[in-house]
Coordinates of C-alpha atoms in Angstrom, one line a residue:
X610 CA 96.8 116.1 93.5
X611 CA 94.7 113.4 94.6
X612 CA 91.7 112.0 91.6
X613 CA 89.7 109.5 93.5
X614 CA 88.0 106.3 92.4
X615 CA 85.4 104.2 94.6
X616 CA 88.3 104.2 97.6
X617 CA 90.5 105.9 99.1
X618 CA 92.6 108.6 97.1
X619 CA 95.1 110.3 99.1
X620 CA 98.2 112.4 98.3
X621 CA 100.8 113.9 100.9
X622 CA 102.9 116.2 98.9
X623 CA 106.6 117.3 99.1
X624 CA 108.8 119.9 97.5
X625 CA 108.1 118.6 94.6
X626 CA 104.8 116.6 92.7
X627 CA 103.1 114.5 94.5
X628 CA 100.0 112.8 92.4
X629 CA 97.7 109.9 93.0
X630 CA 95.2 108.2 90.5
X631 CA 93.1 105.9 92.7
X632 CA 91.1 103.0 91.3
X633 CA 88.8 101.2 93.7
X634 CA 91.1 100.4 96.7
X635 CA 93.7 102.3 98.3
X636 CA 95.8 105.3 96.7
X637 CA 98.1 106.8 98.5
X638 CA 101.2 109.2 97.8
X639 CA 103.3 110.4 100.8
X640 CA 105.9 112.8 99.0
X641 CA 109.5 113.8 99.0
X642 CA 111.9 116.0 97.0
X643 CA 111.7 114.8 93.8
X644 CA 108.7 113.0 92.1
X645 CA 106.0 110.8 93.5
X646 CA 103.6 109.3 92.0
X647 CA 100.7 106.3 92.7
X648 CA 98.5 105.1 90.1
X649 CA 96.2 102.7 91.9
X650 CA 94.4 99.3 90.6
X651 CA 92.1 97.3 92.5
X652 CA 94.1 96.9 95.9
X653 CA 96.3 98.9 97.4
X654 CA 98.9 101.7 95.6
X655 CA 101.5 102.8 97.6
X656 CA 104.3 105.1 97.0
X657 CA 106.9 106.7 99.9
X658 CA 108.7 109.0 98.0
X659 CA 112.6 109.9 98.7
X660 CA 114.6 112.4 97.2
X661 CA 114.5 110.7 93.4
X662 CA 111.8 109.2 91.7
X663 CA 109.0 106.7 93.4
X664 CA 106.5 105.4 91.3
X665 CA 103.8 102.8 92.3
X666 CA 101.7 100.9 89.6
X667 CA 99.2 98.8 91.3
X668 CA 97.5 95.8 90.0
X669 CA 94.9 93.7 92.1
X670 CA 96.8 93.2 95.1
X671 CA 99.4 94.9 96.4
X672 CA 102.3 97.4 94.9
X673 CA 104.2 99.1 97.0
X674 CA 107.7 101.2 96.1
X675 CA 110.2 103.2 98.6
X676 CA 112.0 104.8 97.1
X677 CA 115.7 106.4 97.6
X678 CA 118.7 108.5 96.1
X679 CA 117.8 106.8 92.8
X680 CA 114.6 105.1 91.1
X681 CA 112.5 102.7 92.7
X682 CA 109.3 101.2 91.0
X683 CA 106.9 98.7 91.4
X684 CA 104.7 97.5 88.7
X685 CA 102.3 95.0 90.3
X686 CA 100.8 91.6 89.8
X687 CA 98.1 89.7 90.9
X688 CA 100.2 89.1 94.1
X689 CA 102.7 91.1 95.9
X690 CA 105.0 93.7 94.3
X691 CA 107.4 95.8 96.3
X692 CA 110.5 97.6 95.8
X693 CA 113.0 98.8 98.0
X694 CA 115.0 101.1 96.1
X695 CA 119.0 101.9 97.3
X696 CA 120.8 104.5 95.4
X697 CA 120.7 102.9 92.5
X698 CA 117.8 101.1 90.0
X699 CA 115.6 99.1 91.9
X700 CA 112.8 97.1 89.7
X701 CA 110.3 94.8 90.7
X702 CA 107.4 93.1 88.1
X703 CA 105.5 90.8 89.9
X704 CA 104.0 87.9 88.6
X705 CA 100.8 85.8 90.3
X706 CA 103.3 85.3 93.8
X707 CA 105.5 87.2 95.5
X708 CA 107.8 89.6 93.2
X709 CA 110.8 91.0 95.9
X710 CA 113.5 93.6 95.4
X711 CA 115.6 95.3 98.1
X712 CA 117.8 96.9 96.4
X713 CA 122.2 97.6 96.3
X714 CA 124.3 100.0 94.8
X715 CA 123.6 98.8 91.2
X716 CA 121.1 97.4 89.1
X717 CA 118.9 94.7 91.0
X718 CA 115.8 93.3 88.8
X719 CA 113.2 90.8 89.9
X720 CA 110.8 89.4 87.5
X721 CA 108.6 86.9 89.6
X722 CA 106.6 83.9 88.5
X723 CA 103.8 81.5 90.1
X724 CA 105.9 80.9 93.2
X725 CA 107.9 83.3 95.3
X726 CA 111.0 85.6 92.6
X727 CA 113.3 87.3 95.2
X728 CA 116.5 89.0 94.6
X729 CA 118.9 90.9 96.9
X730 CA 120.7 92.7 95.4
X731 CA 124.6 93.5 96.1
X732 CA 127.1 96.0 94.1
X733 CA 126.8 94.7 90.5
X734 CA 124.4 93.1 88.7
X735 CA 121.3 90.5 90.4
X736 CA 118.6 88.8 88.5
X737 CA 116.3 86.2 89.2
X738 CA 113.9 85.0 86.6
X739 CA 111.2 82.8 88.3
X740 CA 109.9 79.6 87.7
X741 CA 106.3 77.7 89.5
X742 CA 108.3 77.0 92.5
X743 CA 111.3 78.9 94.6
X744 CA 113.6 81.2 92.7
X745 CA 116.3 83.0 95.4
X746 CA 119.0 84.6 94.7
X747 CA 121.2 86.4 96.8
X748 CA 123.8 88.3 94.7
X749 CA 127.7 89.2 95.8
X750 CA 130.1 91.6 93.9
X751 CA 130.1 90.1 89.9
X752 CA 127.5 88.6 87.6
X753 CA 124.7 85.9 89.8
X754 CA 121.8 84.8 87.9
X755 CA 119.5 82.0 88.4
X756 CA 116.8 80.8 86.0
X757 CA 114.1 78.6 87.6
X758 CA 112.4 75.3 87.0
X759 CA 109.4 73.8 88.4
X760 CA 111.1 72.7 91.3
X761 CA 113.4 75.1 93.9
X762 CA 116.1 77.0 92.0
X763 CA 118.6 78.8 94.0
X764 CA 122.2 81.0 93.4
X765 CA 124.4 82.3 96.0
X766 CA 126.5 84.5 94.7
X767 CA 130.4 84.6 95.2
X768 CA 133.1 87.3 94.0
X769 CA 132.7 86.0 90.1
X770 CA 130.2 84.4 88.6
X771 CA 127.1 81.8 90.0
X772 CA 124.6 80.7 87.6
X773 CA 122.1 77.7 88.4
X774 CA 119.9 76.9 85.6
X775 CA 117.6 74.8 87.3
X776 CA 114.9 71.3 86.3
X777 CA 112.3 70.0 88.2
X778 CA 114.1 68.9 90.6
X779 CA 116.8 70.9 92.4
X780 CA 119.4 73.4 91.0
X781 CA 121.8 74.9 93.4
X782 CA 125.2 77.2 93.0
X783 CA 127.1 78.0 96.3
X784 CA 130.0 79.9 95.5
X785 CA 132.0 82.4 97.0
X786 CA 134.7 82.4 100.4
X787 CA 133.1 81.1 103.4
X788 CA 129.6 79.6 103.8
X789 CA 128.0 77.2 106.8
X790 CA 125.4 74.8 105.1
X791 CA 123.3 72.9 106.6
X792 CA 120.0 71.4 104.8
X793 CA 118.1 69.7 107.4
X794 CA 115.9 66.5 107.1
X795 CA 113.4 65.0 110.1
X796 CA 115.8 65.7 113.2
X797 CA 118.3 68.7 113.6
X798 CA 120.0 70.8 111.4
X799 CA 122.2 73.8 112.8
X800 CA 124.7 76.0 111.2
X801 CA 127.2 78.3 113.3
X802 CA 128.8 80.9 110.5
X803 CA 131.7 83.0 110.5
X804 CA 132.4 85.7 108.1
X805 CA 130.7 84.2 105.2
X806 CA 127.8 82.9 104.8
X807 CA 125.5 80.7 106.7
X808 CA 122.4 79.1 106.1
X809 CA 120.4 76.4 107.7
X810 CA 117.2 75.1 105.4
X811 CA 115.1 73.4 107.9
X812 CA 113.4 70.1 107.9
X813 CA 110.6 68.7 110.3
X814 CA 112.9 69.6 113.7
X815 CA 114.8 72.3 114.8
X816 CA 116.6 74.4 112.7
X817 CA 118.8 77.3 114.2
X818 CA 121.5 79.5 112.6
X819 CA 123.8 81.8 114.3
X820 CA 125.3 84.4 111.9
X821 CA 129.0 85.8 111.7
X822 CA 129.5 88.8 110.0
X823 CA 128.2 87.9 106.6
X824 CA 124.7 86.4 105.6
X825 CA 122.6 84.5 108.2
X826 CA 119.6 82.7 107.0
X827 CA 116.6 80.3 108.0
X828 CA 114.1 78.8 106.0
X829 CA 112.3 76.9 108.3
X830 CA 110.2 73.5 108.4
X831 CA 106.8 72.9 110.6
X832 CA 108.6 73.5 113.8
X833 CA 111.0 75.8 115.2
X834 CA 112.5 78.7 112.9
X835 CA 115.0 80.9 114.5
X836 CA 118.3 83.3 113.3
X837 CA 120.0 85.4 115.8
X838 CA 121.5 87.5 113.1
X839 CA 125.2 89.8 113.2
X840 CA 125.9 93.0 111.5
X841 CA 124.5 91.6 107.6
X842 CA 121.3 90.1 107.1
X843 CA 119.1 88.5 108.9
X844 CA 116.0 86.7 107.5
X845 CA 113.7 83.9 108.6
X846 CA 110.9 82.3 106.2
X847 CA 108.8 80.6 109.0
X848 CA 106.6 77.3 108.8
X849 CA 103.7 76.5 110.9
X850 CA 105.5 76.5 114.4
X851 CA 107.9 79.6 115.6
X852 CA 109.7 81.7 113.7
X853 CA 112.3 84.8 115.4
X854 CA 115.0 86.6 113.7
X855 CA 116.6 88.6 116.2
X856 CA 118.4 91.3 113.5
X857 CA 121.8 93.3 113.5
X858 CA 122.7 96.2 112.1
X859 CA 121.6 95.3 108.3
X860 CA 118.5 93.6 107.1
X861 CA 115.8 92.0 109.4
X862 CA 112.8 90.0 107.9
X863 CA 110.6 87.5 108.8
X864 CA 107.9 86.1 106.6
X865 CA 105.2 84.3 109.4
X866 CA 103.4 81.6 109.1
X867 CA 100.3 79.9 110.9
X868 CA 102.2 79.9 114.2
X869 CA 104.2 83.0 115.9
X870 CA 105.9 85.2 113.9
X871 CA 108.2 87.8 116.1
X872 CA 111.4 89.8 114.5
X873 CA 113.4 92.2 116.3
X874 CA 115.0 94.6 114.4
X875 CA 118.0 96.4 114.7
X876 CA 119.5 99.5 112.8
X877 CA 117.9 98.8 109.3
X878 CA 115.1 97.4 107.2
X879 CA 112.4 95.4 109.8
X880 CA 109.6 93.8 108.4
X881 CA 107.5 91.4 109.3
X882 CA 104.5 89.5 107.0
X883 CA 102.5 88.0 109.6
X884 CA 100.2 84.5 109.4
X885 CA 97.6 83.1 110.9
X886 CA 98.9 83.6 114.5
X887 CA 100.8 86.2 116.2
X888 CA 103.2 88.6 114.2
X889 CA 105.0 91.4 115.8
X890 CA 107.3 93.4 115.3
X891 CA 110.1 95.3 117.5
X892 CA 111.4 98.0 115.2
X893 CA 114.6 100.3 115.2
X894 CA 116.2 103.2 113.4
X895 CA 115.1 102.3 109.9
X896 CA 111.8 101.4 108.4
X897 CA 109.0 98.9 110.4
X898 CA 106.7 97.6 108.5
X899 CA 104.1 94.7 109.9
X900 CA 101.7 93.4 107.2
X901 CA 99.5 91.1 109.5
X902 CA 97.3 88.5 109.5
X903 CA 94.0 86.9 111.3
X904 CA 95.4 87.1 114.7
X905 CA 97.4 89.6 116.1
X906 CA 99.7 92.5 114.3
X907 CA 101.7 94.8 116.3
X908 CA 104.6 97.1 115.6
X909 CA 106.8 98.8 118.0
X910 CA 108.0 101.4 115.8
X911 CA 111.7 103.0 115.7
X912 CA 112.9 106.4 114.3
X913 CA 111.8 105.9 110.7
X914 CA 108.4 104.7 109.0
X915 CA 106.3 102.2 111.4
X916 CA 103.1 101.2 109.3
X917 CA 100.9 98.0 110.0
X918 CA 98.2 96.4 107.7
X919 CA 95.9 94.8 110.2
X920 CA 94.0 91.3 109.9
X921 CA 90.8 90.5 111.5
X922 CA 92.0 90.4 114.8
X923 CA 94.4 93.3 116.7
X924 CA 96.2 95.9 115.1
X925 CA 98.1 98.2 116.8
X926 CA 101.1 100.7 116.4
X927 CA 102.7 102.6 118.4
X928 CA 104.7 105.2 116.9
X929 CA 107.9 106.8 117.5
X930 CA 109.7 110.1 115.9
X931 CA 108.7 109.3 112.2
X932 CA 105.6 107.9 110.7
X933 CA 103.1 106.0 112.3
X934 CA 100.5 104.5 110.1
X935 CA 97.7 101.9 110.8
X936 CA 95.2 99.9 108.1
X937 CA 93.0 98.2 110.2
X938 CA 90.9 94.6 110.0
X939 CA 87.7 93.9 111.6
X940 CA 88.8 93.9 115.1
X941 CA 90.7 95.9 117.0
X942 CA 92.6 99.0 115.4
X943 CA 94.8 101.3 117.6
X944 CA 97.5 103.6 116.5
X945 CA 99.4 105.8 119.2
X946 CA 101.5 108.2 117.3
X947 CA 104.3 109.7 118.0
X948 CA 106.1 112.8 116.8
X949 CA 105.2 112.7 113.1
X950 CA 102.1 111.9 111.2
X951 CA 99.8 109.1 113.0
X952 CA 96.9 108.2 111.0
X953 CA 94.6 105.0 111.3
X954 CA 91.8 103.8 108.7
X955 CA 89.7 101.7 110.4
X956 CA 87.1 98.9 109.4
X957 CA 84.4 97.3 111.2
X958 CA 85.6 97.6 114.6
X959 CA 86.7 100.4 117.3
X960 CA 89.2 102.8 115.7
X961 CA 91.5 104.7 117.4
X962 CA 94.3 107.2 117.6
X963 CA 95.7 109.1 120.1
X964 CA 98.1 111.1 118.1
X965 CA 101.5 113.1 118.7
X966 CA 102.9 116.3 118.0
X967 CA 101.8 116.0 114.2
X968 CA 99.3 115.2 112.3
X969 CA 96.4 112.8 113.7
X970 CA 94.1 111.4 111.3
X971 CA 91.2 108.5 111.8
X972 CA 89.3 107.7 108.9
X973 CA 86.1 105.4 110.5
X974 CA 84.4 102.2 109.6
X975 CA 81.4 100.7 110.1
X976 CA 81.2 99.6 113.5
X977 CA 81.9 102.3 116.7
X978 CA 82.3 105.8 115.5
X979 CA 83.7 108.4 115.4
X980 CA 86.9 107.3 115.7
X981 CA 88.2 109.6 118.7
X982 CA 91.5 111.5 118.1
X983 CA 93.6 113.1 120.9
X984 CA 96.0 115.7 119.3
X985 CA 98.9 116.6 120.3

């Protein structure tokens, strides 16, 4: 059932219910086995539902939840709120920032703040209450928690416990086996890991990181960002200049700035939240997802779910065996779908799909119309 406001109201159903509520942006529902269900606010409500519950509670920007074996719910801020549910709870309740969970095998909880509240989770118990500025915390088998100050507040977790209760200035806890550290200043700052963890928190230089087998991490500065990542996770937080996470066979994210923004992802998660500049994205097996920005967004899609939120300037997709999915900006918006469902909502500019086997849907805009549709 789809009850539409002013927007867009869509629902996709499953075996089971699929229901979506829309309020004046975009509702959307794409169903699985079990429940599904998106109640909408003022941006954009999204829930891809798996075989348990996926549930979507939007607020004015955007809430997003996919969902697996077990429960994965988003209530969103005025910012961003997503959850990536694994097979167990996965809970995300996003302040005026960024709210992040990607979820483990157990209870993972991210209640975010002003600034950026992330938490990945691992087999017990993560939690990151945020602060105004950075609260991270990457959890490990026992009990890591972090509580944030004004200033950056960060945990890594070991086997036992790692708590940080950070001031205004910084608060860190590294525990655990193995970690590569190296916090940059003006000039280099490089970290080669083994089977722990390494992480390289980049200054005004260069700042590269090449992973082991564990965690391999870069934050980078104004200049060059990159991680060339191993079988964990990969993950690169990009400045103004270049940022590339080449991923492995677990996590792959890259979070752009005003410069380039490129990930290439490997069997897992790929995602890419594009800037200014370019942002694309090289998917694999898992999910793709490119949420772009004023220049170009593209997304070479893999197996699973490929979807890109276009900016003003180019947005295109193309598709593999799964989904293929296309929001586009002002400019440019072409989707080229592949076997499964290819749809494109286009704005102001040319809209286009040239669809697969599946379902091919373009929904027009205001500039050239109508959007032509080649089915397969």
């Amino acid at each position: 059932m789809a009850f539409g406001g002013q927007g867009y109201g869509m629902a996709f159903g499953g075996q089971g219910y699929g229901m979506s509520i829309g309020g004046q942006g975009y509702g959307m529902l794409f169903g699985g086995q079990g429940y599904s269900m998106a109640f909408g606010g003022q941006g954009y409500g999204m829930a891809f539902g798996g075989q348990g519950y996926g549930m979507a509670f939007g607020g004015q920007g955007y809430g997003m939840a996919f969902g697996g074996q077990g429960y994965g719910m988003a209530f969103g801020g005025q910012g961003y709120g997503m959850a990536f549910g694994g097979q167990g709870y996965g809970m995300s309740m996003g302040g005026q920032g960024y709210g992040m969970l990607f979820g483990g095998q157990g209870y993972s909880m991210a209640f975010g703040g002003q600034g950026y509240g992330m938490a990945f989770g691992g087999q017990g118990y993560g939690m990151a209450f945020g602060g105004q500025g950075y609260s991270m915390l990457f959890g490990g088998e026992g009990y890591s928690m972090l509580f944030g100050g004004e200033g950056y507040g960060m945990a890594f977790g070991g086997e036992g416990y790692g708590m940080s209760i950070g001031g205004q200035g910084y608060g860190m806890a590294f525990g655990g086996e193995g970690y590569g550290m190296s916090f940059g200043g003006e000039g280099y700052g490089m970290s080669i890991g083994g089977q722990g963890y390494g992480m390289a928190f980049g200054g005004e230089g260069y700042s590269m990181l090449f992973g082991g087998e564990g965690y391999g991490m870069a934050f980078g500065g104004e200049d060059y960002g990159m991680s060339i990542g191993g079988q964990g996770y990969s993950m690169a937080f990009g400045g103004q200049g270049y940022s590339m996470a080449f991923g492995g066979q677990g996590y792959g994210m890259l979070f752009g700035g005003q410069g380039y923004g490129m990930l290439f992802g490997g069997e897992g998660y790929g995602m890419a939240f594009g800037g200014e500049g370019y942002s694309m994205l090289f998917g694999g097996e898992g999910y793709g997802m490119l949420f772009g920005g004023e220049g170009y967004g593209m997304l070479f899609g893999g197996e699973g779910y490929s979807m890109a939120f276009g900016g003003e300037g180019y947005g295109m997709l193309f598709g593999d065996e799964g989904y293929g999915m296309l929001f586009g900006g002002e400019g440019y918006s072409m989707a080229f779908g592949g076997e499964g469902y290819g749809m494109l909502f286009g704005d102001e500019g040319y809209g286009m799909l040239f669809g697969g086997e599946g379902y091919s849907m373009a929904f027009g805009g205001e500039g050239y119309g109508p959007p032509v549709s080649f089915g397969g």
